[in-house]
Coordinates of C-alpha atoms in Angstrom, one line a residue:
M1 CA 26.2 19.6 -1.7
A2 CA 30.0 19.3 -0.7
N3 CA 29.8 15.6 -0.5
G4 CA 27.7 15.5 -4.0
K5 CA 24.7 14.2 -2.8
K6 CA 21.5 15.5 -3.5
R7 CA 19.2 16.9 -0.5
I8 CA 15.8 15.4 -0.1
A9 CA 13.1 16.8 2.0
I10 CA 10.9 14.0 3.4
L11 CA 7.3 15.3 4.6
A12 CA 5.5 13.1 6.6
T13 CA 1.4 12.9 6.7
G14 CA 1.0 9.5 8.6
G15 CA -0.6 6.5 7.2
T16 CA 0.3 2.9 7.4
I17 CA 4.0 3.5 6.7
A18 CA 3.9 5.1 10.3
G19 CA 1.4 2.3 11.9
V20 CA 2.2 0.5 15.0
G21 CA 0.4 -2.9 16.1
E22 CA 1.1 -6.0 17.5
P23 CA 4.8 -7.1 16.5
G24 CA 4.7 -9.3 13.5
K25 CA 1.3 -8.8 12.5
S26 CA 0.0 -6.9 9.6
S27 CA -3.5 -6.1 10.7
G28 CA -5.2 -4.5 13.5
Y29 CA -2.7 -1.5 13.7
V30 CA -3.2 1.9 14.1
S31 CA -2.0 4.2 11.4
G32 CA 0.2 7.5 11.9
Q33 CA 1.9 6.8 15.1
I34 CA 5.5 6.7 14.3
S35 CA 7.4 10.2 13.6
A36 CA 9.0 11.4 10.5
E37 CA 12.2 11.4 12.3
D38 CA 11.9 7.7 13.3
L39 CA 10.7 6.9 9.9
V40 CA 14.1 8.1 8.5
K41 CA 16.2 6.4 11.2
S42 CA 14.4 3.1 10.3
V43 CA 15.9 3.1 6.8
P44 CA 19.5 3.9 7.4
E45 CA 20.4 3.0 3.5
L46 CA 18.9 6.4 2.7
S47 CA 22.1 8.1 3.5
E48 CA 23.9 6.1 1.0
Y49 CA 21.9 7.9 -1.9
A50 CA 21.0 11.4 -0.6
E51 CA 21.0 13.6 2.6
V52 CA 17.6 13.7 3.8
T53 CA 15.3 15.9 6.0
A54 CA 12.4 14.9 8.2
E55 CA 9.5 16.9 8.7
Q56 CA 6.2 16.2 10.1
I57 CA 3.2 17.6 8.2
C58 CA 0.5 15.5 10.2
N59 CA 0.2 12.1 11.4
V60 CA -3.0 10.6 10.6
N61 CA -5.0 7.8 8.8
S62 CA -5.2 8.9 5.1
D63 CA -9.0 8.9 5.4
D64 CA -8.5 11.5 7.8
I65 CA -6.8 13.9 5.6
T66 CA -8.6 17.1 4.9
D67 CA -8.7 20.1 2.6
K68 CA -6.9 22.2 5.2
L69 CA -4.3 19.6 5.6
W70 CA -4.1 19.4 1.6
I71 CA -3.5 23.3 1.6
K72 CA -0.9 23.1 4.5
L73 CA 1.1 20.2 2.4
S74 CA 0.8 22.0 -0.9
N75 CA 1.9 25.5 0.6
R76 CA 5.0 23.5 2.5
I77 CA 6.0 21.9 -1.0
R78 CA 5.6 25.2 -2.8
E79 CA 8.2 26.5 -0.4
L80 CA 10.6 23.7 -0.5
Q81 CA 10.4 24.1 -4.5
E82 CA 11.7 27.7 -3.9
D83 CA 14.4 26.6 -1.4
E84 CA 17.8 26.2 -3.5
T85 CA 19.1 23.7 -0.9
I86 CA 16.5 21.0 -1.7
D87 CA 16.7 19.0 -4.8
G88 CA 13.7 17.0 -4.4
I89 CA 10.8 16.1 -2.0
V90 CA 9.2 12.8 -1.2
V91 CA 5.9 12.7 0.7
T92 CA 4.8 9.8 2.9
H93 CA 1.1 9.1 3.0
G94 CA -1.6 6.5 3.5
T95 CA -2.5 4.7 0.6
D96 CA -6.4 4.8 0.8
T97 CA -6.4 8.6 -0.4
M98 CA -2.8 8.8 -1.9
D99 CA -4.0 9.2 -5.4
E100 CA -6.3 12.2 -4.5
T101 CA -3.5 13.8 -2.7
A102 CA -1.0 13.4 -5.4
Y103 CA -3.4 14.8 -8.0
F104 CA -4.0 17.8 -5.8
I105 CA -0.4 18.6 -5.3
S106 CA 0.0 18.4 -9.2
L107 CA -2.7 20.9 -9.6
T108 CA -1.4 23.4 -7.1
V109 CA 2.5 23.4 -7.1
K110 CA 4.2 24.3 -10.0
C111 CA 7.2 21.8 -9.8
E112 CA 10.7 22.2 -11.0
K113 CA 11.6 19.6 -8.5
A114 CA 10.1 16.1 -8.3
V115 CA 7.5 15.4 -5.8
I116 CA 7.3 11.8 -5.0
L117 CA 4.6 10.2 -2.7
T118 CA 4.8 6.9 -1.1
G119 CA 3.6 4.5 1.8
S120 CA 3.0 0.9 2.7
M121 CA 0.5 -1.9 3.0
K122 CA 2.0 -3.2 6.2
P123 CA 2.7 -1.2 9.3
A124 CA 6.6 -0.7 10.6
T125 CA 5.8 -3.2 13.3
A126 CA 4.6 -6.1 10.7
K127 CA 6.7 -8.9 9.7
N128 CA 8.7 -7.9 6.7
P129 CA 7.3 -4.3 6.4
D130 CA 7.0 -2.9 2.7
G131 CA 7.4 0.7 4.1
P132 CA 11.3 0.9 4.1
A133 CA 11.6 -0.4 0.7
N134 CA 9.2 2.0 -0.6
L135 CA 10.7 5.1 1.1
L136 CA 14.3 4.1 0.0
G137 CA 12.7 3.7 -3.8
A138 CA 11.1 7.1 -3.6
V139 CA 14.3 8.7 -2.2
R140 CA 16.1 7.2 -5.0
A141 CA 13.5 8.1 -7.6
A142 CA 13.6 11.8 -6.4
V143 CA 17.5 11.9 -6.8
G144 CA 17.1 10.3 -10.1
F145 CA 15.0 13.2 -11.2
A146 CA 17.3 15.8 -9.8
I147 CA 20.2 14.6 -11.7
D148 CA 18.4 14.2 -15.0
D149 CA 19.2 16.6 -17.5
D150 CA 16.4 16.4 -19.2
P151 CA 13.4 15.5 -16.7
P152 CA 9.8 14.8 -17.7
A153 CA 7.2 17.4 -17.9
N154 CA 5.5 15.3 -15.1
L155 CA 7.2 15.7 -12.0
V156 CA 4.4 14.6 -9.3
W157 CA 4.6 10.8 -8.8
V158 CA 3.8 7.8 -6.6
F159 CA 6.5 5.3 -6.2
F160 CA 5.2 1.9 -4.7
A161 CA 6.6 -1.6 -5.0
G162 CA 9.2 -0.9 -7.4
E163 CA 7.3 1.2 -9.8
L164 CA 6.4 4.8 -10.5
F165 CA 2.8 6.2 -11.4
D166 CA 2.0 9.5 -12.5
A167 CA -0.3 11.7 -10.3
R168 CA -3.3 11.8 -12.8
S169 CA -3.5 8.1 -13.6
V170 CA -2.7 6.3 -10.4
Q171 CA -5.1 4.7 -8.1
K172 CA -5.4 2.3 -5.2
C173 CA -6.2 -0.9 -7.2
S174 CA -6.3 -3.4 -4.2
A175 CA -7.4 -3.2 -0.7
S176 CA -5.0 -6.1 0.3
A177 CA -2.0 -6.6 -2.3
I178 CA 1.4 -5.4 -1.2
N179 CA 1.4 -3.6 -4.8
A180 CA -1.9 -1.9 -4.2
M181 CA -1.1 1.1 -6.1
G182 CA -1.3 1.2 -9.9
V183 CA -3.1 2.5 -13.2
D184 CA -5.3 -0.6 -13.5
A185 CA -6.4 0.3 -16.9
P186 CA -6.1 -1.9 -20.0
G187 CA -3.3 -1.1 -22.3
E188 CA -2.4 2.1 -20.2
G189 CA 0.6 3.0 -18.2
S190 CA 2.1 6.1 -16.7
N191 CA 2.6 9.1 -18.9
W192 CA 5.9 10.8 -18.5
N193 CA 4.6 14.2 -20.0
A194 CA 1.0 13.9 -18.7
L195 CA 0.9 17.1 -16.9
K196 CA 2.7 19.3 -19.6
E197 CA -0.4 21.3 -20.0
Q198 CA -2.8 21.3 -17.4
N199 CA -4.6 23.3 -15.1
F200 CA -3.1 25.3 -12.1
F201 CA -4.7 26.6 -8.9
D202 CA -3.1 28.9 -6.5
V203 CA -4.3 27.9 -3.1
S204 CA -1.6 29.6 -1.0
K205 CA -4.0 32.1 0.3
L206 CA -7.0 29.9 0.9
Q207 CA -8.2 28.4 4.2
E208 CA -10.5 25.9 2.9
L209 CA -12.3 24.5 -0.2
P210 CA -15.6 24.3 -1.6
R211 CA -17.4 21.4 -0.5
V212 CA -17.8 18.8 -3.2
N213 CA -19.5 15.2 -2.6
V214 CA -19.4 12.1 -4.7
V215 CA -22.6 10.3 -4.9
Y216 CA -22.7 6.7 -6.2
F217 CA -25.2 5.3 -8.4
T218 CA -26.5 1.7 -8.2
V219 CA -29.7 -0.4 -9.1
D220 CA -32.6 1.4 -7.9
A221 CA -30.4 3.8 -5.6
N222 CA -32.7 6.1 -3.9
P223 CA -33.0 9.8 -5.8
K224 CA -33.4 11.5 -2.3
V225 CA -29.6 10.8 -1.8
L226 CA -28.7 12.9 -4.8
E227 CA -31.1 15.7 -3.5
Y228 CA -29.7 15.5 0.1
A229 CA -26.3 15.7 -1.4
S230 CA -26.9 18.6 -3.3
C231 CA -28.1 20.6 -0.2
V232 CA -24.8 20.2 1.6
S233 CA -22.5 20.5 -1.6
D234 CA -21.3 23.5 -3.8
G235 CA -20.6 21.0 -6.3
L236 CA -21.4 17.3 -6.9
V237 CA -19.8 14.4 -8.8
I238 CA -22.0 11.4 -9.9
A239 CA -20.1 8.0 -10.1
G240 CA -22.6 6.7 -12.7
A241 CA -22.7 3.1 -14.2
G242 CA -20.7 2.4 -17.6
S243 CA -20.1 5.5 -19.3
G244 CA -21.5 7.7 -16.5
E245 CA -25.2 6.4 -16.9
F246 CA -28.1 6.6 -14.0
S247 CA -31.6 6.2 -13.7
Q248 CA -34.4 8.2 -14.9
A249 CA -35.6 9.0 -11.5
W250 CA -32.0 10.5 -10.7
A251 CA -32.2 12.3 -13.7
K252 CA -35.4 14.0 -12.7
V253 CA -33.9 15.1 -9.6
L254 CA -30.8 16.4 -11.4
E255 CA -33.3 18.7 -13.3
R256 CA -33.7 20.5 -10.2
I257 CA -30.2 21.0 -8.9
D258 CA -28.6 24.4 -9.5
I259 CA -24.9 23.5 -8.6
P260 CA -22.5 22.0 -10.9
V261 CA -22.4 18.5 -11.4
V262 CA -19.6 16.4 -13.0
I263 CA -20.6 13.0 -14.5
A264 CA -17.8 10.3 -14.0
S265 CA -17.9 6.5 -14.0
R266 CA -17.7 3.9 -11.2
T267 CA -15.8 1.6 -13.7
H268 CA -12.5 3.6 -13.2
H269 CA -11.7 2.8 -16.9
G270 CA -12.2 4.4 -20.1
L271 CA -13.8 7.7 -21.3
V272 CA -17.0 8.9 -20.0
T273 CA -19.3 10.1 -22.8
L274 CA -21.8 12.7 -21.5
N275 CA -25.3 11.6 -22.0
E276 CA -27.0 14.8 -22.9
T277 CA -30.3 13.7 -22.8
L278 CA -29.9 12.3 -19.4
A279 CA -27.7 14.9 -18.0
P280 CA -28.1 18.2 -19.8
G281 CA -26.0 20.9 -18.7
C282 CA -23.7 18.6 -16.8
I283 CA -19.8 18.3 -16.8
C284 CA -18.0 15.4 -18.3
A285 CA -15.2 13.8 -16.2
G286 CA -13.5 12.4 -19.2
R287 CA -10.9 9.9 -17.9
L288 CA -10.9 11.1 -14.3
A289 CA -12.0 8.6 -11.8
P290 CA -14.9 10.1 -9.5
Q291 CA -12.5 10.9 -6.4
K292 CA -10.2 12.8 -8.7
A293 CA -13.1 14.7 -10.7
A294 CA -14.0 15.7 -7.0
V295 CA -10.6 17.2 -6.8
L296 CA -10.5 18.9 -9.9
L297 CA -14.1 20.3 -9.3
K298 CA -13.1 21.6 -5.8
L299 CA -10.5 23.5 -7.2
A300 CA -12.3 24.8 -10.2
L301 CA -15.0 26.1 -7.8
T302 CA -12.4 28.4 -6.1
V303 CA -12.3 30.3 -9.2
T304 CA -15.7 30.2 -10.9
E305 CA -19.3 28.8 -10.6
R306 CA -19.9 29.0 -14.2
V307 CA -20.7 25.6 -15.7
D308 CA -19.1 26.6 -19.2
D309 CA -15.9 27.8 -17.5
I310 CA -15.7 24.5 -15.4
K311 CA -16.2 22.6 -18.7
R312 CA -13.3 24.2 -20.1
V313 CA -11.3 23.1 -16.9
F314 CA -12.2 19.5 -17.2
S315 CA -11.4 19.4 -21.1
L316 CA -7.7 20.0 -20.4

């Protein structure tokens, strides 16, 4: 750019950062009400660090994000990756499913430019909203990657409450804290090169993704829930106890299920070690949380239904 500033594209999808409620209050608001342009106008400091453009992809609560919106977002990011006038991309997004969207982008866009997701825990109309600071921080992070002569292999991140988290490990760790996004695993932090060698899936010609549902195991959980879920899914993820365990009653139902099943853990920490006696022929989620295992399984099913091939996908 003539003025030396990097050009950052801001793609807005809605969420609390675009939420509106009673002035001064942090609850009882409606997500996805403020436009992308108005979000940018509310943070005039952005112009000190970059030239920004604003674009509305959708304007919804992140619980209402769909596969079709994911594909739309991924395709637009891919286009911006190829746009020589754009140096980085920021995506505003609701926090509830931000981790899933970040992971999906990392698996479907070959990034030479950083993609930074951000959002807020307070609506724009709250007293001292956190959205402006998070948006400014995300833009500054995108600029930082753009001027870095040796950027990390991992270029999809979440910026939140002053910290960066990589797309594979980030999760929403609190329902109410201002610093709700994090890694939340003992002894673990973000891996700057976590995505150097990973799967990639081209969704540019797809209209929708295979249906994958997550089934959560608890004490004495009715195995008919598992049976029903298999009837309305192309693949399943079981959020098991401990390292992916569940009851013998569930194991008997699992013997009759003929779609790919991934075993994850509801604990959110640590490595799943597949119990071959309990779940023969199933796929191990490794360190992926159940919701992220579902993202990867959806994408794997776009190219294969063979369990052995899907196992290799999950081993990367």
